[in-house]
PDB file of C-alpha atoms and ligand atoms in Angstrom:
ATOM      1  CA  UNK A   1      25.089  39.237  36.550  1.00 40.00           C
ATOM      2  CA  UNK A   2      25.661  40.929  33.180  1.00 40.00           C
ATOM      3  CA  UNK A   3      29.551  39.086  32.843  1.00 40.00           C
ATOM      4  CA  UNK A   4      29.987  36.409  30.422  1.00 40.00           C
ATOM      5  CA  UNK A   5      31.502  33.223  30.800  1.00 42.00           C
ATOM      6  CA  UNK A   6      34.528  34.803  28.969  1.00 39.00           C
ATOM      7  CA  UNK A   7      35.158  37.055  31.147  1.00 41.00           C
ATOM      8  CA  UNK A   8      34.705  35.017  34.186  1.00 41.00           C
ATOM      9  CA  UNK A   9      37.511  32.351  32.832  1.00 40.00           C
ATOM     10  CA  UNK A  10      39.649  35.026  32.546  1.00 44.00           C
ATOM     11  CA  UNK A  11      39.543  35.771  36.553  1.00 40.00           C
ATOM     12  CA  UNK A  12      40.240  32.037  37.573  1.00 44.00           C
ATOM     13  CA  UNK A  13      42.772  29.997  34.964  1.00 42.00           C
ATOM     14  CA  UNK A  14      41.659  26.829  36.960  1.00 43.00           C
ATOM     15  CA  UNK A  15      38.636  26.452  34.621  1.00 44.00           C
ATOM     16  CA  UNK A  16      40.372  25.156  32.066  1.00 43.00           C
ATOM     17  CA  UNK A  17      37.709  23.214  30.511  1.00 47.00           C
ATOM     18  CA  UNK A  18      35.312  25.422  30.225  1.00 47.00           C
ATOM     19  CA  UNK A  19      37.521  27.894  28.504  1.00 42.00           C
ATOM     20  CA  UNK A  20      37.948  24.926  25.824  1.00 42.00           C
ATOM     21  CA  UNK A  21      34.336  24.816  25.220  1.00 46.00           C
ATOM     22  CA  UNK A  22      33.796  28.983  25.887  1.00 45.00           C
ATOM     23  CA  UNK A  23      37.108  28.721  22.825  1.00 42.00           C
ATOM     24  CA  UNK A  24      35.638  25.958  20.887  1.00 45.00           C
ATOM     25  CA  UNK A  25      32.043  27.716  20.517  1.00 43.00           C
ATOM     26  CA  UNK A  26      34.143  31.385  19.548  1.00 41.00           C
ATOM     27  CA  UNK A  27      35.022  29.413  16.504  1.00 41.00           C
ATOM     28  CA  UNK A  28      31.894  28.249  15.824  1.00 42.00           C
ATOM     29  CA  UNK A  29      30.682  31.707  15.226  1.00 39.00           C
ATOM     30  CA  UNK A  30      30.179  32.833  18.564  1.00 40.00           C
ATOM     31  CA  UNK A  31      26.776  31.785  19.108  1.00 42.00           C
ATOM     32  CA  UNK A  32      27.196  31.293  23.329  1.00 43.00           C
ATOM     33  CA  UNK A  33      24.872  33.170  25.052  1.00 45.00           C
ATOM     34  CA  UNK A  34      26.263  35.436  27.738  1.00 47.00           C
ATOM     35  CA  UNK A  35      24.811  33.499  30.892  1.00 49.00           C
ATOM     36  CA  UNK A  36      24.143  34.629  34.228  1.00 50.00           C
ATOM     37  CA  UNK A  37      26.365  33.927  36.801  1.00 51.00           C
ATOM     38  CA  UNK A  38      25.249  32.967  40.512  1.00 51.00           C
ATOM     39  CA  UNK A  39      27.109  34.773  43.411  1.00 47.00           C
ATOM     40  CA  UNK A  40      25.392  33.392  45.897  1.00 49.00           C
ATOM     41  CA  UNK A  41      27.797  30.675  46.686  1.00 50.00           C
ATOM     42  CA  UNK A  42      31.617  31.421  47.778  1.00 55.00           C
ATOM     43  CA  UNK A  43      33.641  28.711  48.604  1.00 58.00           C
ATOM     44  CA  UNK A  44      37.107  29.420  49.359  1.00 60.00           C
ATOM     45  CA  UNK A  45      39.519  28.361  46.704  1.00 63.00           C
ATOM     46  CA  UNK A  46      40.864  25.726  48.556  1.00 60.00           C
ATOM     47  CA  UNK A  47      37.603  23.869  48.881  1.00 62.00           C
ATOM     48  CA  UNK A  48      36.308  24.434  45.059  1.00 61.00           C
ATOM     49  CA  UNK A  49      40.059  22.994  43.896  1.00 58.00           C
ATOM     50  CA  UNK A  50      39.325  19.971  45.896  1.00 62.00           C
ATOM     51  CA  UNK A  51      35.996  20.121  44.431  1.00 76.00           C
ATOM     52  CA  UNK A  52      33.574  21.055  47.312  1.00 90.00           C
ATOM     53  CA  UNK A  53      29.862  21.239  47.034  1.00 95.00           C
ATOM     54  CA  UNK A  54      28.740  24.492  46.113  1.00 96.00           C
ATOM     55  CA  UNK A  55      25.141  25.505  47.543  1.00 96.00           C
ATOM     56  CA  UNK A  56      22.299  27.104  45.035  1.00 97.00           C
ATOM     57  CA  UNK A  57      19.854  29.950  46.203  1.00 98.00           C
ATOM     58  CA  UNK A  58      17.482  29.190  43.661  1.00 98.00           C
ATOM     59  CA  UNK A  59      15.012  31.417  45.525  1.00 97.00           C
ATOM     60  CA  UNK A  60      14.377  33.995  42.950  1.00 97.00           C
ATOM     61  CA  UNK A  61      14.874  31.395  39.667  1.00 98.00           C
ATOM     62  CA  UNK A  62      11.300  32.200  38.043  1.00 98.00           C
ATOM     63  CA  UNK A  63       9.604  29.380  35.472  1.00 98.00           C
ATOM     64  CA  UNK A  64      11.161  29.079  32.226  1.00 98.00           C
ATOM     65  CA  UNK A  65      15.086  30.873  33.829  1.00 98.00           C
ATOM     66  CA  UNK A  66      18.405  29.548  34.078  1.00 98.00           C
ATOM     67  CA  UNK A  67      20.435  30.198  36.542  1.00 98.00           C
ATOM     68  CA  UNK A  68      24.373  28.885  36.222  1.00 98.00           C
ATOM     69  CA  UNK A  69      26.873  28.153  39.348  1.00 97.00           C
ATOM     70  CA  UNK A  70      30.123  26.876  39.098  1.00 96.00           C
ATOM     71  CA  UNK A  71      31.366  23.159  40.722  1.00 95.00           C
ATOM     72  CA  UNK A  72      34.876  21.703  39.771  1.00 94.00           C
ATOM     73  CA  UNK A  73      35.610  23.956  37.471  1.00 94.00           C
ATOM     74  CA  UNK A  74      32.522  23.100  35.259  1.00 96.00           C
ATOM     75  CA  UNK A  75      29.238  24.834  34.750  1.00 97.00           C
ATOM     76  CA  UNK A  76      26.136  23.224  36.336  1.00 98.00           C
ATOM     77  CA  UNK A  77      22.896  24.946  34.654  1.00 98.00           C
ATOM     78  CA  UNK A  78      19.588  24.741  37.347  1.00 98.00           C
ATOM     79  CA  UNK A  79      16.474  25.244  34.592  1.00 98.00           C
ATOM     80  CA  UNK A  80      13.028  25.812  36.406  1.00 98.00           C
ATOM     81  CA  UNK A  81      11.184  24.655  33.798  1.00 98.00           C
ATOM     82  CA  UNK A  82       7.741  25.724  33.033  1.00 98.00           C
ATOM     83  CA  UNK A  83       4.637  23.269  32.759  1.00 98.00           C
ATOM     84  CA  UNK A  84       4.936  23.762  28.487  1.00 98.00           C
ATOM     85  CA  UNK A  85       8.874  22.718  28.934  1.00 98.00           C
ATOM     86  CA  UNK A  86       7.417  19.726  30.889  1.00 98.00           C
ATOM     87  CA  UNK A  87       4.975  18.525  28.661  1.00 98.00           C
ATOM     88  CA  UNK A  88       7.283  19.012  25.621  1.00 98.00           C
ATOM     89  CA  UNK A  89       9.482  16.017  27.212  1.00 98.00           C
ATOM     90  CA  UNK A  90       6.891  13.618  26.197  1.00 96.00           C
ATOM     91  CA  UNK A  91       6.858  14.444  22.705  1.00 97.00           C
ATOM     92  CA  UNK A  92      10.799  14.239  22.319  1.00 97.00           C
ATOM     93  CA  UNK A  93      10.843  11.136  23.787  1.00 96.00           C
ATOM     94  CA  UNK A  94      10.620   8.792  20.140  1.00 96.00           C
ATOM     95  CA  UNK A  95      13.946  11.097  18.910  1.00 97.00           C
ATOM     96  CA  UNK A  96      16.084  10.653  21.406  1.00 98.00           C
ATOM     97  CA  UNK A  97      19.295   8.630  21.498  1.00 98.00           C
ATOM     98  CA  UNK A  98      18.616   7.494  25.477  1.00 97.00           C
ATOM     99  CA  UNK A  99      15.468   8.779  26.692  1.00 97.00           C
ATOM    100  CA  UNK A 100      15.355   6.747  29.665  1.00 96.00           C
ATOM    101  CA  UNK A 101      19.158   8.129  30.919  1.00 97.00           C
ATOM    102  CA  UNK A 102      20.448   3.748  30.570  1.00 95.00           C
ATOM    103  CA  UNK A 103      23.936   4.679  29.305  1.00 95.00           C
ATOM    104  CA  UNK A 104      26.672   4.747  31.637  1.00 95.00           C
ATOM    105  CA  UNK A 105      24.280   5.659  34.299  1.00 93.00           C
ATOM    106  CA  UNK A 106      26.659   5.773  37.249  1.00 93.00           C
ATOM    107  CA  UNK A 107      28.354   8.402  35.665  1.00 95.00           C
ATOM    108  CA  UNK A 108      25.877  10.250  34.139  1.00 97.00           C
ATOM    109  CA  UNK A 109      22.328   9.575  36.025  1.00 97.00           C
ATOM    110  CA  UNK A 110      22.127   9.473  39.510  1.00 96.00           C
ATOM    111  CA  UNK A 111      19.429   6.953  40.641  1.00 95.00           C
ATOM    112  CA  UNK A 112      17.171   9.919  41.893  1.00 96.00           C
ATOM    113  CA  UNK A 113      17.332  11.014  38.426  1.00 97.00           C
ATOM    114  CA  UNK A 114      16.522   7.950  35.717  1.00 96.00           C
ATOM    115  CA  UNK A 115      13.128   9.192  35.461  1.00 95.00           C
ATOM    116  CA  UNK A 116      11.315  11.672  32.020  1.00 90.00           C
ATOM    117  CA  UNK A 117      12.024  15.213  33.523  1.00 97.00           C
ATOM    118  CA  UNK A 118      16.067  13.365  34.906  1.00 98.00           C
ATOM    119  CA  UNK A 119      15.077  15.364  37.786  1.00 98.00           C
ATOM    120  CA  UNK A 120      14.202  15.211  42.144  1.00 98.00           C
ATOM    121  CA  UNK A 121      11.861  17.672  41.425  1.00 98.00           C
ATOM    122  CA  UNK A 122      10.045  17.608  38.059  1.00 98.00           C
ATOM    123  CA  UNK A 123      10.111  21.469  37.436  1.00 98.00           C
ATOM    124  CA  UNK A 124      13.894  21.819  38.019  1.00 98.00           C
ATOM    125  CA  UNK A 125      16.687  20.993  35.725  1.00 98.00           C
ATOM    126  CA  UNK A 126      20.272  20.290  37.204  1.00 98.00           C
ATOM    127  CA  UNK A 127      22.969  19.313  34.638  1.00 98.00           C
ATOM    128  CA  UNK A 128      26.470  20.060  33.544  1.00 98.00           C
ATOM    129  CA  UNK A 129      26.349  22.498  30.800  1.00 98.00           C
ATOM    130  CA  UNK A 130      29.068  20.587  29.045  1.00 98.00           C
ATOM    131  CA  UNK A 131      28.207  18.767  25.875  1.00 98.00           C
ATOM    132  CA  UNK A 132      28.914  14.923  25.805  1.00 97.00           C
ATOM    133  CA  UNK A 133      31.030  14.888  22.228  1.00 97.00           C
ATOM    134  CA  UNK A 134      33.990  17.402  22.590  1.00 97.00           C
ATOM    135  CA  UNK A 135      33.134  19.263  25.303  1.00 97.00           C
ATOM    136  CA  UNK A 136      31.894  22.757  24.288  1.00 97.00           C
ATOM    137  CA  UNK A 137      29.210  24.586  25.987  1.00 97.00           C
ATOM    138  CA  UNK A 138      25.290  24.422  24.794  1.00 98.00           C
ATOM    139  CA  UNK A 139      23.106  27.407  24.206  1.00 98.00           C
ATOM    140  CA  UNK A 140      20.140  27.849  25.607  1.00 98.00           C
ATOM    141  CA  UNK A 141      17.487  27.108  22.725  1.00 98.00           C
ATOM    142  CA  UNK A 142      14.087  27.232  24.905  1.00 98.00           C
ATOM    143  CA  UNK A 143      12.293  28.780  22.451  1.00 97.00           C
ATOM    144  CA  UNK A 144      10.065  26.036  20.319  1.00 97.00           C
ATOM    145  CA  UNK A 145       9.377  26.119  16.272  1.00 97.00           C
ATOM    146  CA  UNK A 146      10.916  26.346  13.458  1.00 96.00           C
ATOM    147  CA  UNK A 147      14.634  28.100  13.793  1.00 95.00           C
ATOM    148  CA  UNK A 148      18.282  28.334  12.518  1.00 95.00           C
ATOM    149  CA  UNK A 149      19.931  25.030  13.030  1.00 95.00           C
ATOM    150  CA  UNK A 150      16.934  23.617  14.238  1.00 97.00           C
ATOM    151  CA  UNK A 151      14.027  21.426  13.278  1.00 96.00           C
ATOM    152  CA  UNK A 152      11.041  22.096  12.372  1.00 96.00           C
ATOM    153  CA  UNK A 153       9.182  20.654  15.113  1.00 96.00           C
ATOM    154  CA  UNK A 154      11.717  21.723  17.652  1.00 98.00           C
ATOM    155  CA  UNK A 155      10.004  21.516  20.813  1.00 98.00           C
ATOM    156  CA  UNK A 156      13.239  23.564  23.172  1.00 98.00           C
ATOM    157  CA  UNK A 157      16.385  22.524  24.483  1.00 98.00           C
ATOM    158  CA  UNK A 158      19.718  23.283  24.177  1.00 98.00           C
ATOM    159  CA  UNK A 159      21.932  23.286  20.734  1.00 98.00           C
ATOM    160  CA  UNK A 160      25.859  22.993  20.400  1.00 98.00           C
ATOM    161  CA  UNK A 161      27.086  25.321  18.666  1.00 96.00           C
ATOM    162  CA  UNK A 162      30.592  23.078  17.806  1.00 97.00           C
ATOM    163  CA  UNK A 163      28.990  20.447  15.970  1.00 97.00           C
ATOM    164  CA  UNK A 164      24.997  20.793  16.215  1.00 97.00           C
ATOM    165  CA  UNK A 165      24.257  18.241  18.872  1.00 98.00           C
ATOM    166  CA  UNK A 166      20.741  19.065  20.366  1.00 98.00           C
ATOM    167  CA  UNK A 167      19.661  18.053  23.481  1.00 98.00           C
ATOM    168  CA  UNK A 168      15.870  18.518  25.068  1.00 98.00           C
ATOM    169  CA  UNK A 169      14.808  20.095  27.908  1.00 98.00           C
ATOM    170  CA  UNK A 170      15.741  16.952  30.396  1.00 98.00           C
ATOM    171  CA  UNK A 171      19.460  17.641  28.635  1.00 98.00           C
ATOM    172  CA  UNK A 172      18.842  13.658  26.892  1.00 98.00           C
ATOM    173  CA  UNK A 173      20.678  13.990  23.363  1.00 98.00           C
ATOM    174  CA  UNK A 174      18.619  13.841  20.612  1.00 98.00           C
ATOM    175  CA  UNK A 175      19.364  10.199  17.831  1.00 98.00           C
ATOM    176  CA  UNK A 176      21.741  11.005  15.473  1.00 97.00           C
ATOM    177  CA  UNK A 177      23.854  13.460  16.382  1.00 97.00           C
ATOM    178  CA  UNK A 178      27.903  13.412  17.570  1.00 98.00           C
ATOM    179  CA  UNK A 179      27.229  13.783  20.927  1.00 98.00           C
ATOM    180  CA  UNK A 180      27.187  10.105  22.196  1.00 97.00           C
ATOM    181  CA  UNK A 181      26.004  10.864  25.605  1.00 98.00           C
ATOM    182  CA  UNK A 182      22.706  12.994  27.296  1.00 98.00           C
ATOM    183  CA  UNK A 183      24.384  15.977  29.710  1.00 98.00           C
ATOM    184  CA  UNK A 184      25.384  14.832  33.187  1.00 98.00           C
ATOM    185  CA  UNK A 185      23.375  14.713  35.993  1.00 98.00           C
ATOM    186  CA  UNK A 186      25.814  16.084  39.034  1.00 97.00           C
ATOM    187  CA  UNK A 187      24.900  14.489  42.405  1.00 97.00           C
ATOM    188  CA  UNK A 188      22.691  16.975  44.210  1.00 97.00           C
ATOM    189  CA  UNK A 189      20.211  17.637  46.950  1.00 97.00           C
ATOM    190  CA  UNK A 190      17.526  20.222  48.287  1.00 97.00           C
ATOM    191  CA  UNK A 191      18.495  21.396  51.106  1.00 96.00           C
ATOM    192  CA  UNK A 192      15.480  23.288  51.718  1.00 96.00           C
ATOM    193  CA  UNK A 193      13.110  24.492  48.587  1.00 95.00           C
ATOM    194  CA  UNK A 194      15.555  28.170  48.297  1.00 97.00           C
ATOM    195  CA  UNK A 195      18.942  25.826  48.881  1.00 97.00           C
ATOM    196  CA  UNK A 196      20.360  23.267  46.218  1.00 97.00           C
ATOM    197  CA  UNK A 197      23.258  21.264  46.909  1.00 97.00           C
ATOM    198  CA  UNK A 198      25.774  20.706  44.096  1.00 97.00           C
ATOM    199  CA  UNK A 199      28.166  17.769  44.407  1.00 96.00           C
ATOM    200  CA  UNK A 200      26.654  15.677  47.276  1.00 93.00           C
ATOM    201  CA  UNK A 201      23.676  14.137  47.725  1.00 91.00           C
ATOM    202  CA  UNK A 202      22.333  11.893  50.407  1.00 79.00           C
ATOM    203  CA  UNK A 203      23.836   8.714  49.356  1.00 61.00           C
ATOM    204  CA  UNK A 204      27.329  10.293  49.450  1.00 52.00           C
TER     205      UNK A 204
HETATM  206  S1  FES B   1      31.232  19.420  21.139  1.00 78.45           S
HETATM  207 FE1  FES B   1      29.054  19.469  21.130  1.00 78.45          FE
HETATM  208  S2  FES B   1      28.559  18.666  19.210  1.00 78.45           S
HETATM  209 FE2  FES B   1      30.713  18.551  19.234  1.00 78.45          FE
END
């Protein structure tokens, strides 16, 4: 768990984006987090090249963790949010660019997901960890107030290092920024309340 996404890239050249945006945050100053990396998934190579679903044991994720797994080459982030992170999506709501998840919602929103928390179940977070403008990777920013980079009144959420888009804790992109887009919603399922689904769901 302690290897960063760095070093992960280095083991598998077929995640090519997310070396840009591992490379494009470097520049920035370094400021991405090392993040933990799931093993509890191992598709064979084959399968994640012709990008398989990966299954989640989200088991031992506690309130207010993030937990990362891999799925076509791309980081998917699975946030069990706590009821403060919950609450703080109301009072985002007025600054964000799409705070209903409208834009290019076949590609971004699964229908299960166009609601406040973008979620099947309200406590947990499943997105792409790949920012909407030029692709780099958000850091984890969970903690609210006043910080570096951040507003005032910051409530938590993730910041992009690259060119200081902000997202909340739904991933929705805050008004304003370069990033055009809020994070991607991948198609998912529960398979059971331990087992997540990444890149099917029950419509597929
Ligand atoms: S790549 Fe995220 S703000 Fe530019």
């Amino acid at each position: 768990m302690s290897d960063t996404l760095a070093d992960k890239n280095q083991l598998d050249p077929s995640k090519r984006t997310w070396l840009i945006a591992t490379g494009c945050a470097g520049t920035a100053g370094g400021l991405v987090a090392a993040v933990p990396f799931v093993s509890s998934f191992l598709p064979s190579e084959r399968a994640k090249a012709a990008g398989a679903a990966v299954e989640a044991d989200i088991s031992t994720l506690k309130p207010g963790e993030k937990m990362t797994v891999e799925w076509r080459g791309k980081p998917v982030w699975i946030v069990r949010r706590t009821p403060e992170q919950l609450a703080s999506l109301k009072k985002t709501e007025s600054s964000l660019a799409d705070p209903n998840s409208q834009r290019k919602p076949s590609e971004l929103t699964p229908e299960y997901a166009r609601n406040e928390t973008r979620s099947i179940k309200p406590e947990l977070l499943v997105v792409v960890g790949i920012c909407s403008h030029l692709g780099c990777s958000p850091s984890d920013k969970f903690q609210p107030g006043a910080q570096p980079s951040l507003p005032d009144d910051w409530q938590g959420g993730f910041l992009c290092p690259c060119h200081g888009s902000t997202f909340d804790m739904a991933g929705r992109v805050f008004k304003n920024k370069p990033a055009p887009d809020n994070l991607e919603v991948p198609p998912h399922e529960y398979l059971s309340d331990s087992k997540l689904l990444i890149g099917e769901d029950k419509k597929a």
